[in-house]
Amino acid sequence: MNIDFSADATFSWYVVLLMVSSVAMLIMAAIGGGQGIGARLLTAAVGVSFLGYAVYLGFIFDGGEYTLFFYAFILPVLMLFRFVGALLGKRENA
């Protein structure tokens, strides 16, 4: 396991936050909340890819260079806003 906060805190936090954001995106895709099938599939696909990259970095990666994707922190927040907006829009229509 490559998560060691004392050795490289940035890398370790990146892996942990990547896992958390991917699980949140997969939960949003599963719930749906009034989103269309395309938005749910996109959210699920991005969630699976983030989770795969987090698992790779956390358990398989041997060291060297890795890419820190900043959109991995921005995209889940944007999708959360979209999810809440769709959920609130569904409630107003009912």
CSV table of C-alpha atoms in Angstrom, one decimal:
chain,number,residue,atom,x,y,z
A,1,MET,CA,0.0,0.0,0.0
A,2,ASN,CA,1.5,3.3,-1.1
A,3,ILE,CA,-0.5,5.6,1.3
A,4,ASP,CA,2.0,7.0,3.8
A,5,PHE,CA,1.3,10.5,5.1
A,6,SER,CA,4.7,10.8,6.7
A,7,ALA,CA,6.6,10.0,3.5
A,8,ASP,CA,4.6,12.0,0.9
A,9,ALA,CA,1.5,13.7,2.3
A,10,THR,CA,0.4,15.3,-1.0
A,11,PHE,CA,0.4,11.9,-2.8
A,12,SER,CA,-1.4,10.2,0.1
A,13,TRP,CA,-4.1,13.0,0.3
A,14,TYR,CA,-4.5,12.9,-3.4
A,15,VAL,CA,-5.2,9.1,-3.4
A,16,VAL,CA,-7.6,9.4,-0.4
A,17,LEU,CA,-9.5,12.3,-1.9
A,18,LEU,CA,-9.7,10.6,-5.3
A,19,MET,CA,-11.3,7.6,-3.7
A,20,VAL,CA,-13.7,9.7,-1.7
A,21,SER,CA,-14.8,11.7,-4.7
A,22,SER,CA,-15.1,8.6,-6.9
A,23,VAL,CA,-17.4,6.9,-4.3
A,24,ALA,CA,-19.5,10.1,-4.0
A,25,MET,CA,-19.9,10.2,-7.8
A,26,LEU,CA,-20.9,6.5,-7.9
A,27,ILE,CA,-23.5,7.1,-5.2
A,28,MET,CA,-24.9,10.1,-7.2
A,29,ALA,CA,-25.1,8.0,-10.3
A,30,ALA,CA,-26.9,5.2,-8.5
A,31,ILE,CA,-29.4,7.5,-6.8
A,32,GLY,CA,-30.1,9.4,-10.0
A,33,GLY,CA,-32.0,12.2,-8.4
A,34,GLY,CA,-33.9,13.3,-11.5
A,35,GLN,CA,-30.9,13.3,-13.8
A,36,GLY,CA,-31.2,11.8,-17.3
A,37,ILE,CA,-29.6,8.5,-18.2
A,38,GLY,CA,-26.8,10.3,-20.0
A,39,ALA,CA,-25.8,12.4,-17.0
A,40,ARG,CA,-26.0,9.3,-14.8
A,41,LEU,CA,-23.8,7.3,-17.2
A,42,LEU,CA,-21.3,10.1,-17.4
A,43,THR,CA,-21.2,10.4,-13.6
A,44,ALA,CA,-20.7,6.7,-13.2
A,45,ALA,CA,-18.0,6.5,-15.9
A,46,VAL,CA,-16.0,9.3,-14.3
A,47,GLY,CA,-16.5,7.8,-10.9
A,48,VAL,CA,-15.2,4.4,-12.0
A,49,SER,CA,-12.2,5.9,-13.8
A,50,PHE,CA,-11.3,8.0,-10.7
A,51,LEU,CA,-11.7,4.9,-8.5
A,52,GLY,CA,-9.5,2.9,-10.9
A,53,TYR,CA,-6.8,5.5,-10.9
A,54,ALA,CA,-6.9,5.8,-7.1
A,55,VAL,CA,-6.6,2.0,-6.7
A,56,TYR,CA,-3.7,2.0,-9.1
A,57,LEU,CA,-1.9,4.7,-7.3
A,58,GLY,CA,-2.7,3.3,-3.8
A,59,PHE,CA,-1.9,-0.3,-4.4
A,60,ILE,CA,-0.1,-0.9,-7.7
A,61,PHE,CA,2.1,2.2,-8.3
A,62,ASP,CA,5.8,1.5,-7.6
A,63,GLY,CA,7.0,5.1,-7.6
A,64,GLY,CA,8.3,7.6,-10.0
A,65,GLU,CA,6.1,10.2,-11.7
A,66,TYR,CA,2.3,10.4,-11.4
A,67,THR,CA,-0.2,12.9,-12.8
A,68,LEU,CA,-2.1,15.1,-10.4
A,69,PHE,CA,-5.4,15.9,-12.0
A,70,PHE,CA,-6.8,19.0,-10.5
A,71,TYR,CA,-10.2,18.5,-12.2
A,72,ALA,CA,-10.5,15.4,-10.0
A,73,PHE,CA,-11.4,17.9,-7.2
A,74,ILE,CA,-13.5,20.3,-9.4
A,75,LEU,CA,-15.5,17.8,-11.4
A,76,PRO,CA,-17.2,16.1,-8.4
A,77,VAL,CA,-18.3,19.4,-7.0
A,78,LEU,CA,-19.8,20.5,-10.4
A,79,MET,CA,-21.6,17.1,-10.7
A,80,LEU,CA,-22.9,17.5,-7.2
A,81,PHE,CA,-24.3,20.9,-8.1
A,82,ARG,CA,-25.9,19.4,-11.2
A,83,PHE,CA,-27.3,16.5,-9.1
A,84,VAL,CA,-28.8,18.8,-6.4
A,85,GLY,CA,-30.2,21.0,-9.1
A,86,ALA,CA,-31.9,18.1,-10.8
A,87,LEU,CA,-33.1,16.8,-7.5
A,88,LEU,CA,-34.7,20.1,-6.6
A,89,GLY,CA,-36.1,20.5,-10.0
A,90,LYS,CA,-37.8,17.1,-9.7
A,91,ARG,CA,-39.3,18.1,-6.4
A,92,GLU,CA,-40.7,21.4,-7.8
A,93,ASN,CA,-42.3,19.6,-10.7
A,94,ALA,CA,-44.0,17.1,-8.3
